[in-house]
mmCIF file of N, CA and C in Angstrom:
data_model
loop_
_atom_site.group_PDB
_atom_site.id
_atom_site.type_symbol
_atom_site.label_atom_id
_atom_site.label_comp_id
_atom_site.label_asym_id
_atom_site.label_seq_id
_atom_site.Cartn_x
_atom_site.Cartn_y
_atom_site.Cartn_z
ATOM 1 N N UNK R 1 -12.648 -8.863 -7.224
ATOM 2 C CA UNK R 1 -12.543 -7.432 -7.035
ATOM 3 C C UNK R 1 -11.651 -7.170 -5.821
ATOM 4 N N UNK R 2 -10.391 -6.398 -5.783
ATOM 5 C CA UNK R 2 -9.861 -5.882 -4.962
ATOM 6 C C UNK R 2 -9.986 -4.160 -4.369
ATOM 7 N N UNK R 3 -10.257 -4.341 -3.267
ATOM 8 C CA UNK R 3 -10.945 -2.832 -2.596
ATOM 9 C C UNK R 3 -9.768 -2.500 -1.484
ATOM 10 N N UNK R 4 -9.570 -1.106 -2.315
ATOM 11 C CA UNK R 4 -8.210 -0.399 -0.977
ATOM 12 C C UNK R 4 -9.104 0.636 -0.389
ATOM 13 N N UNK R 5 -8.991 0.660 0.944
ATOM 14 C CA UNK R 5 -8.848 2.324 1.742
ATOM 15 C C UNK R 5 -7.907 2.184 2.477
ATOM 16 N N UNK R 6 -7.882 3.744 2.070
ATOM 17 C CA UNK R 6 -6.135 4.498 2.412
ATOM 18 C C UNK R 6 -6.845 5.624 3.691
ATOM 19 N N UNK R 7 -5.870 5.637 4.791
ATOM 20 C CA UNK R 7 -5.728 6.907 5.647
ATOM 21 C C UNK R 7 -4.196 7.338 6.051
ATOM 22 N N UNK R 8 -4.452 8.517 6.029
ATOM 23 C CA UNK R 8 -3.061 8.767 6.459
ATOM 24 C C UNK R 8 -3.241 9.328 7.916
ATOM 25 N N UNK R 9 -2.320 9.410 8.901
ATOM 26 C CA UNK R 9 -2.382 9.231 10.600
ATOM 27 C C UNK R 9 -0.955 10.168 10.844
ATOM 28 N N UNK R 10 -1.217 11.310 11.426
ATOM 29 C CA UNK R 10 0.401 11.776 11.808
ATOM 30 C C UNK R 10 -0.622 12.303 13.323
ATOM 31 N N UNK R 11 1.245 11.771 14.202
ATOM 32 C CA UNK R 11 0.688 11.890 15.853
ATOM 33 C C UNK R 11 -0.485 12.039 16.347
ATOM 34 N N UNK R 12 -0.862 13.259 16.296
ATOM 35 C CA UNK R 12 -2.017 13.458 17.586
ATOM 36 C C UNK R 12 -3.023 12.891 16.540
ATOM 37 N N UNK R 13 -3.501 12.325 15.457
ATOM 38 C CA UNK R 13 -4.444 12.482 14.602
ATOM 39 C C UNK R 13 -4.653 10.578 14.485
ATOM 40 N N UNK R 14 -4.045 9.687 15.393
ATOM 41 C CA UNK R 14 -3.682 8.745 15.460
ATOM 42 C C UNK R 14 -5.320 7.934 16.106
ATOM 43 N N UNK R 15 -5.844 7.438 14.888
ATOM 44 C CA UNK R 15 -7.220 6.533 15.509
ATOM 45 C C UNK R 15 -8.312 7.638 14.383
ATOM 46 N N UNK R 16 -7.732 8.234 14.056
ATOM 47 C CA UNK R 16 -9.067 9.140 13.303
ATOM 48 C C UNK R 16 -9.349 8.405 11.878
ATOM 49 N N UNK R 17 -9.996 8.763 10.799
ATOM 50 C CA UNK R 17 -11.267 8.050 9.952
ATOM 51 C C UNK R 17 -11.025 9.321 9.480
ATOM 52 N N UNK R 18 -10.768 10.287 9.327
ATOM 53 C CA UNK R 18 -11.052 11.327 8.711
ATOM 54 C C UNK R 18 -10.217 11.545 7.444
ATOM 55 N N UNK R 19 -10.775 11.662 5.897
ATOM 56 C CA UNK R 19 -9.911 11.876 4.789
ATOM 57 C C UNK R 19 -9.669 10.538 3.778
ATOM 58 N N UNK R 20 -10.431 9.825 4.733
ATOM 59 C CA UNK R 20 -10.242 8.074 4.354
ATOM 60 C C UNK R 20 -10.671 8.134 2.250
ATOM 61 N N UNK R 21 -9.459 7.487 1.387
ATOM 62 C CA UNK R 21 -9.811 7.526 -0.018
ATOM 63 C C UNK R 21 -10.155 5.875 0.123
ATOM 64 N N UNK R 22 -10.644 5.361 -1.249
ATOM 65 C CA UNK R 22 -10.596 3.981 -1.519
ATOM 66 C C UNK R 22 -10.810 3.840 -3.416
ATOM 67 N N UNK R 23 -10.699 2.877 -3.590
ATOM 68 C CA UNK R 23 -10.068 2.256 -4.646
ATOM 69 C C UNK R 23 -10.643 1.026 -4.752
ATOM 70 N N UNK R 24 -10.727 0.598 -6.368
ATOM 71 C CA UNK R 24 -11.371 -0.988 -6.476
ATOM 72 C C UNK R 24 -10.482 -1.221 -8.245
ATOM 73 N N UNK R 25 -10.471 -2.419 -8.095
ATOM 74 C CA UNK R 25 -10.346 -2.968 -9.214
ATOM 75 C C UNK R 25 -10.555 -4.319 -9.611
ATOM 76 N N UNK R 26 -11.142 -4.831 -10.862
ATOM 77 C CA UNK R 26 -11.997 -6.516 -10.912
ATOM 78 C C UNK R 26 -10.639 -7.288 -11.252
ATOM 79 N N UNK R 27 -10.946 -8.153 -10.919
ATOM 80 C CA UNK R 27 -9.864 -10.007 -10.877
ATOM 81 C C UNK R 27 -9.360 -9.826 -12.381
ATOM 82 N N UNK R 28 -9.117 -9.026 -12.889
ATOM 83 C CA UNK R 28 -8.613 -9.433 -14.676
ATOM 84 C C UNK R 28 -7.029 -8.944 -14.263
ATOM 85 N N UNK R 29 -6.491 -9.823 -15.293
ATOM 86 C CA UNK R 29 -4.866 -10.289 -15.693
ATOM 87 C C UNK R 29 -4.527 -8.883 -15.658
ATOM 88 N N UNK R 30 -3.814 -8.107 -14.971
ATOM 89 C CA UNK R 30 -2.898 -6.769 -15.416
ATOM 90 C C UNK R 30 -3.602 -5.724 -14.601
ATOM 91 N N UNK R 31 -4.585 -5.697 -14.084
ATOM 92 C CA UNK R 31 -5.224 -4.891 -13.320
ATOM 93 C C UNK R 31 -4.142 -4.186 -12.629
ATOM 94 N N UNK R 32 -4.357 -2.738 -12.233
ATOM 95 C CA UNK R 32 -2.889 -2.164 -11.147
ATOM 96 C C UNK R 32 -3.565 -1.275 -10.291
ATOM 97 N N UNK R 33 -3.345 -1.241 -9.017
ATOM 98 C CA UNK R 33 -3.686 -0.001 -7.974
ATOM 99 C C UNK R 33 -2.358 0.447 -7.858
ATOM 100 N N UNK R 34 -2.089 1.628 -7.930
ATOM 101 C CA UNK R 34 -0.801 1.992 -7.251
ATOM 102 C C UNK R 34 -1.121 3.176 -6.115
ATOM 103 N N UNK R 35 0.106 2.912 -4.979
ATOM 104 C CA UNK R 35 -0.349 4.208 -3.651
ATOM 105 C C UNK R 35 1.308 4.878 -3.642
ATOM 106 N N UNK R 36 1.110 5.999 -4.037
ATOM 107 C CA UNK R 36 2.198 6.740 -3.674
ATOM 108 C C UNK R 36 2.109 8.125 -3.767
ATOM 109 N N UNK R 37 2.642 9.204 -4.071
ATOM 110 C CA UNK R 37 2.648 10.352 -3.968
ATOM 111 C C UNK R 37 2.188 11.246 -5.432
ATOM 112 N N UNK R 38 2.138 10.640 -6.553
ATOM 113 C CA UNK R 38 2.308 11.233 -7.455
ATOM 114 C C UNK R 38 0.969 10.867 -8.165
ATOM 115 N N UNK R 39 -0.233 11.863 -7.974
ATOM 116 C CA UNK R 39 -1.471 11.460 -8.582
ATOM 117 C C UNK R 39 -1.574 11.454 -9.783
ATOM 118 N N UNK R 40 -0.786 11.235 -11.051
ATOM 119 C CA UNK R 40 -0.880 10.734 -12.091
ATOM 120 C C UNK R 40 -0.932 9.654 -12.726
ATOM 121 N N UNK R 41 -0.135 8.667 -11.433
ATOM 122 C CA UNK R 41 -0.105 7.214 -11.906
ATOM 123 C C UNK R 41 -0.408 6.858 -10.597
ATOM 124 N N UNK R 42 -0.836 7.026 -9.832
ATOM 125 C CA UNK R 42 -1.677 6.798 -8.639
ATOM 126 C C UNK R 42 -2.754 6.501 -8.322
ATOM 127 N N UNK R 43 -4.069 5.727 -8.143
ATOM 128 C CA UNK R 43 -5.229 5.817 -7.801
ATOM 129 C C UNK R 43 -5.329 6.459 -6.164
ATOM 130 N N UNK R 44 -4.398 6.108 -5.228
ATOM 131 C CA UNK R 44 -4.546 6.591 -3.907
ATOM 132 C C UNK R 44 -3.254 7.481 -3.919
ATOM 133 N N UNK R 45 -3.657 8.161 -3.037
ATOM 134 C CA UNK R 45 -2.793 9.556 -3.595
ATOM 135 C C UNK R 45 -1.986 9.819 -2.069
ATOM 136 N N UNK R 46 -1.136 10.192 -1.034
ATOM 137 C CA UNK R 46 -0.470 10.501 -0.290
ATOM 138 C C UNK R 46 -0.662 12.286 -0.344
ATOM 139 N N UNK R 47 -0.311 13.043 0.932
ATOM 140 C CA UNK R 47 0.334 14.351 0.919
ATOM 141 C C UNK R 47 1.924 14.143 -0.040
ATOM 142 N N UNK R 48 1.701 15.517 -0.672
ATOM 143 C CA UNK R 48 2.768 15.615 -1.182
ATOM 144 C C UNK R 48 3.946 15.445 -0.495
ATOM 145 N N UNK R 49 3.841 16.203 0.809
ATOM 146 C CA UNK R 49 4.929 16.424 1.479
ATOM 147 C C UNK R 49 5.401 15.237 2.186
ATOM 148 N N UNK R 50 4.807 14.173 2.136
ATOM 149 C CA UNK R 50 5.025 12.811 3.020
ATOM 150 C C UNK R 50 5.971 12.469 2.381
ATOM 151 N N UNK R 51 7.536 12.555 2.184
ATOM 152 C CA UNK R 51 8.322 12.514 1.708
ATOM 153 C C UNK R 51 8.890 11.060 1.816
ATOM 154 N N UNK R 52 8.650 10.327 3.355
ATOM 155 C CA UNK R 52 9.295 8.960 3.178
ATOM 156 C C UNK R 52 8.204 8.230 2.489
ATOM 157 N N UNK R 53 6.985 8.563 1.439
ATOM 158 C CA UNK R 53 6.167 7.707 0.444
ATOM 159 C C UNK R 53 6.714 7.725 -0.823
ATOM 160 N N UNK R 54 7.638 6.953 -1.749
ATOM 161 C CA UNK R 54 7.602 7.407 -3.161
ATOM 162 C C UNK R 54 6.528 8.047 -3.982
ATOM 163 N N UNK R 55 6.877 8.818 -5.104
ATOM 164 C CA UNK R 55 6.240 8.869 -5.827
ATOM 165 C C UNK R 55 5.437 7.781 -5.783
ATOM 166 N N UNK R 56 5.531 6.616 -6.499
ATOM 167 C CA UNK R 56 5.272 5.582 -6.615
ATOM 168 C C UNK R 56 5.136 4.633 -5.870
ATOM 169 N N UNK R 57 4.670 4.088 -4.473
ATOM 170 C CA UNK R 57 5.602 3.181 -3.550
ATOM 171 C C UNK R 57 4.931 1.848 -3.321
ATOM 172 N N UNK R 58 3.349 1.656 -3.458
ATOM 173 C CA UNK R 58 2.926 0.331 -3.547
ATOM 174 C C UNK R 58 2.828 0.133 -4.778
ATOM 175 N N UNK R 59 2.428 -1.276 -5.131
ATOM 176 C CA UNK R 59 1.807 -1.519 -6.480
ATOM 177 C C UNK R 59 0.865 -2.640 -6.019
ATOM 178 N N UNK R 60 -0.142 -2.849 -6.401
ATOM 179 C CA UNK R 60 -0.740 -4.034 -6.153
ATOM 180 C C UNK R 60 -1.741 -4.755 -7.632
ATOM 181 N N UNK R 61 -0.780 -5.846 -8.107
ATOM 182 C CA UNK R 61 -1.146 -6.267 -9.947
ATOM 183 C C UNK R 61 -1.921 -7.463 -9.680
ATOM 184 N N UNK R 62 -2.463 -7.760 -10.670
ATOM 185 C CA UNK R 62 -3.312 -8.541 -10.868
ATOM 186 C C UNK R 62 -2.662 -9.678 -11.843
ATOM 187 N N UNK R 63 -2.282 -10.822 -11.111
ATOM 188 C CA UNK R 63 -1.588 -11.778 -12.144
ATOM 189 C C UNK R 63 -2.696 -12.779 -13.107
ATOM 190 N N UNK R 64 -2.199 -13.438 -13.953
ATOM 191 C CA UNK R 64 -2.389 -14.128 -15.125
ATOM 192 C C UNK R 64 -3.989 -14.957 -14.662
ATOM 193 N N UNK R 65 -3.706 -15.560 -12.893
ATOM 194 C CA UNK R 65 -4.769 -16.882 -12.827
ATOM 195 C C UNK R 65 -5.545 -15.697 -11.850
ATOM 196 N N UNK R 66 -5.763 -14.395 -11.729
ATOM 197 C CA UNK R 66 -6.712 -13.640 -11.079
ATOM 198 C C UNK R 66 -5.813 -13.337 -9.286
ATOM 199 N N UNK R 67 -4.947 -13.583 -9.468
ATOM 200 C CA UNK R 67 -4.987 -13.545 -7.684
ATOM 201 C C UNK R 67 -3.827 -12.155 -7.504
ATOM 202 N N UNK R 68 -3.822 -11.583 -6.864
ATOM 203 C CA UNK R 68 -3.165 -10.303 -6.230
ATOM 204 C C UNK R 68 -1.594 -10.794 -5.685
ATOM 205 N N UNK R 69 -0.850 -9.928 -6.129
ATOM 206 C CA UNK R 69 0.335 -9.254 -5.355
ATOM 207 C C UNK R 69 0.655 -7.575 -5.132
ATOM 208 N N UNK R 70 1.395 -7.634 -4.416
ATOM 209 C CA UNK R 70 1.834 -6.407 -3.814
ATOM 210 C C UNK R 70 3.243 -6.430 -3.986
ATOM 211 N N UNK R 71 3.324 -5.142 -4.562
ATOM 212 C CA UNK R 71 5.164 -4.941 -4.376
ATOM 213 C C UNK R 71 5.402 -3.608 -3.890
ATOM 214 N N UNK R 72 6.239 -3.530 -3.137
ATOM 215 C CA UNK R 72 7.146 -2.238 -2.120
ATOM 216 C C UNK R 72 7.967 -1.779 -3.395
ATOM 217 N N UNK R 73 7.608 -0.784 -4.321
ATOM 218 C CA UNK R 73 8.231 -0.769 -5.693
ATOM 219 C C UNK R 73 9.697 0.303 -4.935
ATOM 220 N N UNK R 74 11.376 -0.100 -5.412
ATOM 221 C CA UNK R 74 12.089 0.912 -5.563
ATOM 222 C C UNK R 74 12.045 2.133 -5.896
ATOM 223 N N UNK R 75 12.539 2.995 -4.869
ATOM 224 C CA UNK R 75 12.359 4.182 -5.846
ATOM 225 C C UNK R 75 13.673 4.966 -6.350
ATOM 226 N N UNK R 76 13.828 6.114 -5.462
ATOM 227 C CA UNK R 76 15.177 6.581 -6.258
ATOM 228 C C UNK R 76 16.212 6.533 -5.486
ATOM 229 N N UNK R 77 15.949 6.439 -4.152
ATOM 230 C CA UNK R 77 17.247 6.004 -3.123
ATOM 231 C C UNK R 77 17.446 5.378 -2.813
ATOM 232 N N UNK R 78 18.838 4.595 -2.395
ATOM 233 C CA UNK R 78 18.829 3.254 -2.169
ATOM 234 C C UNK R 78 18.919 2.823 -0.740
ATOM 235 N N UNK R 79 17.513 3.123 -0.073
ATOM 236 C CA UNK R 79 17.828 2.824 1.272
ATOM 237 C C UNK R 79 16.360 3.807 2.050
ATOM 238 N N UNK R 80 15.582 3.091 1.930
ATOM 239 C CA UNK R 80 14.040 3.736 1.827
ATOM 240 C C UNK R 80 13.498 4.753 3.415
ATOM 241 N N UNK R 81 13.012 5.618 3.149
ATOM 242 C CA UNK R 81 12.624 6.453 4.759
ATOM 243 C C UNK R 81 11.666 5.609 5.372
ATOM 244 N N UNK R 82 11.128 4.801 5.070
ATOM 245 C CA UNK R 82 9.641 4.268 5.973
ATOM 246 C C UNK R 82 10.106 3.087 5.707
ATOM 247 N N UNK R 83 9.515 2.158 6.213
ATOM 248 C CA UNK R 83 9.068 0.403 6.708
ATOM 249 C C UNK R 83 7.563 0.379 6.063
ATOM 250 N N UNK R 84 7.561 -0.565 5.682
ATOM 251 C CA UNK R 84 6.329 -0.961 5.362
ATOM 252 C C UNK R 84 5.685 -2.687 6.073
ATOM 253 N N UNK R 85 4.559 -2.545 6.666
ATOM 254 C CA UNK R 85 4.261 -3.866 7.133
ATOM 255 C C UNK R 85 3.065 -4.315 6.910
ATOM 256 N N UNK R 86 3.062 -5.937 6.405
ATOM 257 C CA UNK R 86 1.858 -6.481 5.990
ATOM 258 C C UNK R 86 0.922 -7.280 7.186
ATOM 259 N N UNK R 87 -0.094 -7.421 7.480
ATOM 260 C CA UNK R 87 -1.046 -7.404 8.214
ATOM 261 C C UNK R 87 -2.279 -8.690 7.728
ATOM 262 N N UNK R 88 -2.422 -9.319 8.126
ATOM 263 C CA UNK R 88 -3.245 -10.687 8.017
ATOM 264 C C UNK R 88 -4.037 -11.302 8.847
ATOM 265 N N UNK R 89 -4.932 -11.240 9.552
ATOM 266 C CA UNK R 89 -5.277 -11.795 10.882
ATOM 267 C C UNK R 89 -4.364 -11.690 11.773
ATOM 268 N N UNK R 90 -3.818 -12.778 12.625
ATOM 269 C CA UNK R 90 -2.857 -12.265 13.487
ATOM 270 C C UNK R 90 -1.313 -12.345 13.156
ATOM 271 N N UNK R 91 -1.050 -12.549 11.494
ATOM 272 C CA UNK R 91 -0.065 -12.759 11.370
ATOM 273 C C UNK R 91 0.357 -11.408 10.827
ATOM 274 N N UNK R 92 1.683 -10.377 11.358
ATOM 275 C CA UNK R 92 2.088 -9.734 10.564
ATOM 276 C C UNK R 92 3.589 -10.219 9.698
ATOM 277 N N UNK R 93 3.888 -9.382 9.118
ATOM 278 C CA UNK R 93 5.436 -9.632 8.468
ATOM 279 C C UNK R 93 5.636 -8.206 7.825
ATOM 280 N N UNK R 94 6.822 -7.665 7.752
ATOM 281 C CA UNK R 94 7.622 -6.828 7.131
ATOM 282 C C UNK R 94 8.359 -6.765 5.764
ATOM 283 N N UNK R 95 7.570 -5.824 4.857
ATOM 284 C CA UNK R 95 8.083 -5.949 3.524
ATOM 285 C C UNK R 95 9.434 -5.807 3.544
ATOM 286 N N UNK R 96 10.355 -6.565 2.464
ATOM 287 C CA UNK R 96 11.667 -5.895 2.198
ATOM 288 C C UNK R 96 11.490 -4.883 0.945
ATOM 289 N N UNK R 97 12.650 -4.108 1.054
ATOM 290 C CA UNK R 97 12.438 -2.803 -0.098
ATOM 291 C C UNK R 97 12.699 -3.280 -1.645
ATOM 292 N N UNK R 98 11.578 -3.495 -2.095
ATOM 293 C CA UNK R 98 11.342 -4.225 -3.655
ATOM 294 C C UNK R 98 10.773 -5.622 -3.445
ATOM 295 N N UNK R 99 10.074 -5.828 -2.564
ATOM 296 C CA UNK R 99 9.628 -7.058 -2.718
ATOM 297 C C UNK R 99 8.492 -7.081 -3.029
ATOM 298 N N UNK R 100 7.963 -8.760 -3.255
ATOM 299 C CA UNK R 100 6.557 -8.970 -4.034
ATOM 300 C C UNK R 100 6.115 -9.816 -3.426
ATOM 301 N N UNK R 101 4.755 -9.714 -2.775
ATOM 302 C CA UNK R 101 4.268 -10.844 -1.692
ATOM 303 C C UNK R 101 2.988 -11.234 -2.305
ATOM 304 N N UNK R 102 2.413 -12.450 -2.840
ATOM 305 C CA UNK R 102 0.936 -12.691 -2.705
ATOM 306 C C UNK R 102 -0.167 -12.272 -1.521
ATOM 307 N N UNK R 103 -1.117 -11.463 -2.120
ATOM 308 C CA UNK R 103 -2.479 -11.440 -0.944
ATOM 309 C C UNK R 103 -2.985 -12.358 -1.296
ATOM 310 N N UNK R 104 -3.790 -13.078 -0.006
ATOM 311 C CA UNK R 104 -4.632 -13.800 0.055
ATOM 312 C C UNK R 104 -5.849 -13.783 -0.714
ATOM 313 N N UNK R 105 -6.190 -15.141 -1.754
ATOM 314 C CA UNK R 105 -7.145 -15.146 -2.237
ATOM 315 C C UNK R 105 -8.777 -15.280 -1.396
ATOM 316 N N UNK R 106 -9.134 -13.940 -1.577
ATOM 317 C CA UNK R 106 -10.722 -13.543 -0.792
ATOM 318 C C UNK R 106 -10.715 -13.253 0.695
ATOM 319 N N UNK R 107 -9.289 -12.669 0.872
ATOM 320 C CA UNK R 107 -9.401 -12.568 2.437
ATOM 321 C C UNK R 107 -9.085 -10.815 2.795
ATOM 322 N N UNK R 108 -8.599 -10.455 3.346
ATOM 323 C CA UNK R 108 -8.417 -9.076 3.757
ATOM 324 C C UNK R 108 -7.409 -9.300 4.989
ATOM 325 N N UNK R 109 -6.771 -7.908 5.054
ATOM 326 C CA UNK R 109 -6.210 -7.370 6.270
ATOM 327 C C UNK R 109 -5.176 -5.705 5.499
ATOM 328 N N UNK R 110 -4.335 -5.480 5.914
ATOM 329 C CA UNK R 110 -3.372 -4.021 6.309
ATOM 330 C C UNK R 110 -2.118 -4.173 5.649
ATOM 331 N N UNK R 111 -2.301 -2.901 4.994
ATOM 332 C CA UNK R 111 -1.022 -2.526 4.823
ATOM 333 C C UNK R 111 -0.362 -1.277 5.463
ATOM 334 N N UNK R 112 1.000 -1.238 6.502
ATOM 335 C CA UNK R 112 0.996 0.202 6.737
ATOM 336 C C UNK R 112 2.255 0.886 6.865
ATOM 337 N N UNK R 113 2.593 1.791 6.554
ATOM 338 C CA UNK R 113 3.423 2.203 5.558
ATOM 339 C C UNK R 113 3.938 3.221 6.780
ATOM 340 N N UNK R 114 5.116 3.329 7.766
ATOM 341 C CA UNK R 114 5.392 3.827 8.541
ATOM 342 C C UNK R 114 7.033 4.787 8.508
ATOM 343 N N UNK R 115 6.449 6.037 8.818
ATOM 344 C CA UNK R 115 7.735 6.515 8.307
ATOM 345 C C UNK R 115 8.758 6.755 9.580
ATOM 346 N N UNK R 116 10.089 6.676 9.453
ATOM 347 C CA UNK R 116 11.469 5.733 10.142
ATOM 348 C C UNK R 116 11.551 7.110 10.829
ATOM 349 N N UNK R 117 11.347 8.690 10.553
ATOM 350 C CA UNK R 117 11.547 9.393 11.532
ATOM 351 C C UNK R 117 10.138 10.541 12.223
ATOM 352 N N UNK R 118 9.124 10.187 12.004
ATOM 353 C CA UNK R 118 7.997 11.060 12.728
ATOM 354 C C UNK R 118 6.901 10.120 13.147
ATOM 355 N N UNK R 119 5.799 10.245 13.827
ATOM 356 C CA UNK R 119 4.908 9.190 14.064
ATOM 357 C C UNK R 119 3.555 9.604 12.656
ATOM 358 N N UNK R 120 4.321 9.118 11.725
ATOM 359 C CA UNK R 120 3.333 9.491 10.679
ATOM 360 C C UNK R 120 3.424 8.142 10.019
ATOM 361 N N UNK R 121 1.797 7.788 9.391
ATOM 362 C CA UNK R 121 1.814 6.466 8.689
ATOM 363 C C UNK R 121 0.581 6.449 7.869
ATOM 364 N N UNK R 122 0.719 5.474 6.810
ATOM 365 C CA UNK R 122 -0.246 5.592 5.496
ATOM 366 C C UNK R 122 -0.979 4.293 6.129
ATOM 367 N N UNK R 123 -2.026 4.009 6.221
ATOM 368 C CA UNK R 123 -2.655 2.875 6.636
ATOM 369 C C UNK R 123 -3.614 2.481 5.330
ATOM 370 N N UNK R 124 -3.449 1.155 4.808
ATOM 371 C CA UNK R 124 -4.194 0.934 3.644
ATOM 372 C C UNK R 124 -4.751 -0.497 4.135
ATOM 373 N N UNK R 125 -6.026 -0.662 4.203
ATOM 374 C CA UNK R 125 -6.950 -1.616 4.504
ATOM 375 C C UNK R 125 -7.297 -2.423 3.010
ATOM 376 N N UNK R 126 -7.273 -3.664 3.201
ATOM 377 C CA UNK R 126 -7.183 -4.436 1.714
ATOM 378 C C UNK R 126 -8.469 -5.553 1.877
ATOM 379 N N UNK R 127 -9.592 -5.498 0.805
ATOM 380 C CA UNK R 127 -10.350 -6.614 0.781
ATOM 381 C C UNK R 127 -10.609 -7.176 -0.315
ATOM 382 N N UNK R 128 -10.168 -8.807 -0.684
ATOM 383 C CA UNK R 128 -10.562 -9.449 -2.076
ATOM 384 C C UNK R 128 -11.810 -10.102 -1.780
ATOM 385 N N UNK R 129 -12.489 -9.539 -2.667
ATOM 386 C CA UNK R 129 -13.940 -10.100 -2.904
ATOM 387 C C UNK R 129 -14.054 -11.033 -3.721
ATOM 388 N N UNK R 130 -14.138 -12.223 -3.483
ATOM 389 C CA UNK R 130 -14.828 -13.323 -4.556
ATOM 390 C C UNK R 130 -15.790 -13.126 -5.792
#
């Protein structure tokens, strides 16, 4: 089972818990969370107006032998408003725009989704449950 909570954080609102969504889905082949702006194909949903989030902008699938990836999905410009960075114990790293990274099987840490011109950011907390 993979479990998301999402917050979103702009300036002064920076450390707050407030508005927090979450999300689950079980270890089967094809499973999808997606986080972006457009609550139709979305389970975690963004402000509309958060403009450097795609429609669409995480994906996180469920491959063939049960284990998780994440992809920074393209969207329509070629040259994205936010950074996105992955979070692991003490290791971080920085998505590139369209990439696909394995999560750790049964572990947890952050995803956070930072946009390139305001102090505004999507913070998504990730835990695989055995």
């Amino acid at each position: 089972m993979l479990e998301l909570t999402m917050a979103t954080v702009s300036g002064a609102d920076a450390g707050a818990t407030a508005g927090m969504t979450m999300a689950e889905a079980p270890d089967e082949p094809g499973a999808v969370l997606r986080i972006g702006r457009d609550g139709a194909v979305c389970r975690l949903v963004t402000p509309e107006d958060w403009l450097f989030v795609s429609r669409v902008h995480l994906e996180f699938l469920c491959g063939p032998d049960g284990a998780w990836h994440l992809t920074w999905l393209r969207g329509s410009q070629p040259d994205p408003a936010s950074e996105v960075r992955l979070t692991v114990g003490e290791y971080a790293q920085p998505l590139g725009y369209g990439t696909t990274v394995p999560l750790p099987h049964g572990g947890s840490g952050e995803i956070v989704i930072q946009d390139r011109t305001a102090p505004r950011s999507v913070n998504v907390g990730f835990y695989h449950e055995l």
